[in-house]
Coordinates of C-alpha atoms in Angstrom, one line a residue:
M1 CA -26.6 0.4 4.0
T2 CA -22.7 0.7 4.5
W3 CA -22.6 -2.9 5.3
V4 CA -25.0 -3.8 2.2
L5 CA -22.5 -1.8 -0.1
F6 CA -19.8 -4.1 1.1
L7 CA -21.7 -7.1 0.9
F8 CA -22.2 -6.7 -2.9
A9 CA -18.8 -5.0 -3.6
F10 CA -17.0 -7.8 -2.1
P11 CA -17.2 -10.6 -4.7
F12 CA -16.1 -8.1 -7.5
L13 CA -12.6 -7.7 -6.0
E14 CA -11.6 -11.1 -7.5
A15 CA -14.3 -11.3 -10.2
Q16 CA -16.1 -14.0 -8.5
E17 CA -19.9 -14.8 -9.0
V18 CA -22.2 -13.0 -6.9
G19 CA -24.0 -16.1 -4.9
L20 CA -24.8 -17.0 -1.5
E21 CA -21.4 -18.0 -0.6
T22 CA -19.7 -14.9 -1.7
L23 CA -22.4 -12.7 -0.1
V24 CA -22.0 -14.7 3.2
G25 CA -18.2 -14.2 2.9
G26 CA -18.7 -10.5 2.1
G27 CA -21.0 -10.1 5.2
L28 CA -19.1 -11.9 7.7
I29 CA -15.8 -9.7 6.7
G30 CA -17.8 -6.5 6.2
L31 CA -20.1 -6.7 9.4
P32 CA -17.1 -6.0 11.9
L33 CA -15.3 -3.6 9.7
V34 CA -18.7 -1.5 9.5
V35 CA -19.7 -1.9 13.2
L36 CA -16.4 -1.2 14.7
G37 CA -15.8 1.4 12.1
F38 CA -18.3 3.3 13.3
L39 CA -18.3 3.0 16.7
A40 CA -14.7 3.9 16.9
A41 CA -15.4 6.9 14.5
S42 CA -18.2 7.9 16.7
R43 CA -16.1 8.6 19.6
C44 CA -13.3 10.6 17.9
R45 CA -14.6 12.0 14.9
A46 CA -17.0 15.2 14.6
V47 CA -20.0 14.9 12.2
S48 CA -21.7 17.7 11.0
D49 CA -25.2 17.5 9.0
Q50 CA -25.3 18.6 5.8
N51 CA -28.2 19.6 3.3
N52 CA -28.4 18.5 -0.3
A53 CA -26.8 21.5 -1.8
Q54 CA -23.6 20.8 0.5
R55 CA -23.8 16.9 -0.3
A56 CA -23.8 18.0 -4.2
K57 CA -20.9 20.3 -3.5
L58 CA -18.9 17.8 -1.8
A59 CA -19.6 15.3 -4.1
I60 CA -18.2 17.2 -7.0
L61 CA -15.0 18.4 -5.0
A62 CA -14.6 14.7 -4.2
L63 CA -14.8 13.9 -7.8
L64 CA -12.2 16.7 -8.8
A65 CA -9.8 15.4 -6.0
G66 CA -10.1 12.0 -7.0
T67 CA -9.2 13.1 -10.7
G68 CA -6.2 14.9 -9.4
V69 CA -5.1 12.2 -7.5
G70 CA -5.5 9.8 -10.4
A71 CA -3.5 12.2 -12.8
A72 CA -0.8 12.6 -10.0
N73 CA -0.8 8.6 -9.8
L74 CA -0.7 8.2 -13.6
G75 CA 2.3 11.0 -13.7
A76 CA 4.2 8.8 -11.2
N77 CA 3.6 5.6 -13.3
V78 CA 5.1 7.5 -16.1
A79 CA 7.9 8.9 -14.2
L80 CA 8.7 5.3 -12.9
A81 CA 8.2 3.6 -16.4
A82 CA 10.9 6.2 -17.9
A83 CA 13.5 5.2 -15.2
D84 CA 14.0 2.1 -16.8
A85 CA 12.4 -0.5 -19.4
S86 CA 12.2 -3.4 -16.7
I87 CA 9.9 -1.1 -14.8
R88 CA 7.6 -0.2 -17.9
A89 CA 7.5 -3.8 -18.7
G90 CA 6.5 -4.5 -15.0
L91 CA 3.9 -2.0 -15.2
H92 CA 2.4 -3.3 -18.6
E93 CA 2.3 -6.8 -17.3
H94 CA 0.6 -5.5 -14.1
L95 CA -2.0 -3.6 -16.2
F96 CA -2.8 -6.2 -18.9
A97 CA -2.4 -9.5 -17.1
K98 CA -5.6 -8.5 -15.0
P99 CA -7.6 -6.2 -16.9
L100 CA -9.5 -3.7 -14.7
P101 CA -13.5 -4.0 -15.3
W102 CA -15.8 -1.1 -14.3
E103 CA -17.4 -3.3 -11.8
R104 CA -14.0 -3.8 -9.9
V105 CA -13.4 0.0 -10.2
V106 CA -16.4 0.4 -8.3
S107 CA -16.0 -2.5 -5.9
V108 CA -12.3 -1.6 -5.0
A109 CA -13.2 2.1 -4.0
V110 CA -16.2 0.7 -1.9
V111 CA -14.4 -2.1 -0.1
E112 CA -11.0 -0.1 0.2
E113 CA -12.7 2.7 1.9
I114 CA -14.7 0.9 4.2
A115 CA -11.6 -1.3 5.3
F116 CA -8.8 1.4 5.2
R117 CA -10.6 4.8 6.3
L118 CA -14.1 3.7 8.1
F119 CA -12.4 0.9 10.1
L120 CA -8.6 1.1 10.1
M121 CA -8.3 4.9 10.4
S122 CA -11.1 5.4 12.9
V123 CA -9.6 2.5 15.0
V124 CA -6.3 4.0 14.9
A125 CA -7.8 7.3 15.6
W126 CA -9.6 5.6 18.9
I127 CA -6.8 4.1 20.0
A128 CA -4.7 7.5 19.6
A129 CA -7.2 9.3 21.3
R130 CA -6.6 7.2 24.5
L131 CA -3.1 8.1 24.5
L132 CA -2.8 11.7 23.0
N133 CA -4.4 14.6 24.1
K134 CA -4.4 17.2 21.1
A135 CA -7.3 16.2 18.7
R136 CA -5.2 17.3 15.8
T137 CA -2.6 15.0 16.5
V138 CA -4.9 12.0 16.8
F139 CA -6.3 12.9 13.5
L140 CA -2.9 13.0 12.1
T141 CA -1.6 9.8 13.5
A142 CA -4.7 8.1 12.2
L143 CA -4.2 9.7 9.0
F144 CA -0.8 9.0 8.2
V145 CA -0.5 5.2 9.8
S146 CA -3.8 4.2 7.8
A147 CA -2.2 5.8 4.7
F148 CA 0.9 3.9 5.0
L149 CA -0.7 0.7 5.7
F150 CA -3.0 1.6 2.6
A151 CA 0.1 1.8 0.6
V152 CA 2.1 -1.1 1.3
P153 CA -0.5 -3.8 0.0
H154 CA -0.5 -1.9 -3.4
L155 CA 2.9 -3.8 -3.9
L156 CA 1.1 -7.2 -3.9
G157 CA 1.1 -8.8 -7.1
R158 CA 3.7 -6.7 -9.1
S159 CA 6.8 -7.8 -10.7
L160 CA 9.5 -6.0 -9.1
P161 CA 12.7 -5.4 -11.6
T162 CA 15.8 -7.3 -10.4
H163 CA 18.7 -4.8 -11.6
S164 CA 20.6 -3.1 -9.2
A165 CA 18.7 -0.5 -7.2
L166 CA 15.9 -0.5 -9.3
P167 CA 13.5 -2.8 -6.9
A168 CA 14.1 -0.4 -4.2
L169 CA 13.0 2.8 -6.8
Y170 CA 10.0 0.8 -7.9
A171 CA 8.9 -0.1 -4.5
S172 CA 9.5 3.2 -2.9
G173 CA 7.6 4.7 -5.7
V174 CA 4.6 2.6 -5.4
V175 CA 4.5 3.0 -1.7
V176 CA 4.8 7.0 -2.1
K177 CA 2.3 7.3 -4.7
S178 CA -0.3 5.0 -2.9
G179 CA 0.4 7.1 0.3
V180 CA 0.0 10.3 -1.1
A181 CA -3.6 9.1 -2.5
G182 CA -4.2 7.5 1.0
V183 CA -3.5 10.9 2.8
V184 CA -6.0 12.6 0.5
L185 CA -8.7 9.8 1.0
G186 CA -8.3 10.0 4.7
W187 CA -8.5 13.8 4.9
I188 CA -11.8 13.5 2.8
F189 CA -13.1 10.7 4.8
W190 CA -12.3 12.4 8.4
R191 CA -13.5 16.0 7.2
W192 CA -16.6 15.1 4.8
G193 CA -17.6 11.6 5.3
L194 CA -17.1 8.0 3.7
P195 CA -19.5 8.5 0.8
Y196 CA -17.2 11.5 -0.6
A197 CA -14.1 9.0 0.0
I198 CA -15.6 6.5 -1.9
V199 CA -16.4 9.0 -4.9
C200 CA -12.7 10.3 -4.8
H201 CA -11.4 6.7 -5.0
F202 CA -13.9 5.9 -8.0
A203 CA -12.7 8.9 -9.7
A204 CA -9.0 8.1 -9.4
N205 CA -9.4 4.5 -10.5
G206 CA -11.6 5.6 -13.2
L207 CA -9.0 7.8 -14.5
H208 CA -6.3 4.9 -14.7
K209 CA -9.0 2.8 -16.2
V210 CA -9.4 5.1 -19.2
F211 CA -5.9 6.4 -19.7
E212 CA -3.4 3.7 -18.6
P213 CA -4.0 1.3 -21.5
M214 CA -3.2 4.3 -23.6
L215 CA 0.0 5.1 -21.7
F216 CA 1.3 1.5 -21.6
S217 CA 0.3 -0.4 -24.3

């Protein structure tokens, strides 16, 4: 099921048509991520059974957490934009040069959670478990490494301001706010499971989709 989700979400990352070529590409990329991710997670992450009431409760909590992450991220964007007009212009360009359709809001949440949480965080945890004794240390290592590696790619495709120390300020702000989101998503994945991390990520992106055009138009 997880692999099938990745398979159909992958083409929408770059607004490609869903066809045989994109499905094969998504399948070839997604298969090792899913298989290795579940194998690594099964060796260092405890999973508890959940009844329907617990699943519903966690889904609601994940939605609320995602709304909080999205609101905090929007607040960080507003603060960065207030620092300088060139940063605001860059945020406007990033937002309106490639509008985010709803299908991409969903696909980004699915693909990034499978790649960064299921695969990357689980593999880092598996490696850390070979080197470290304490389960909490293993968890924190995997959490922060995966959050940092999740944050850095969010700089790609952005126009950095060129004046004085602004590039460093903007880049640091993007990495910090994305890293904090990665920590929340990683915690939810590890404690509750992959579906709830996807729900949380979707809620955060959905909030951006609705409110960013109003803030940076």
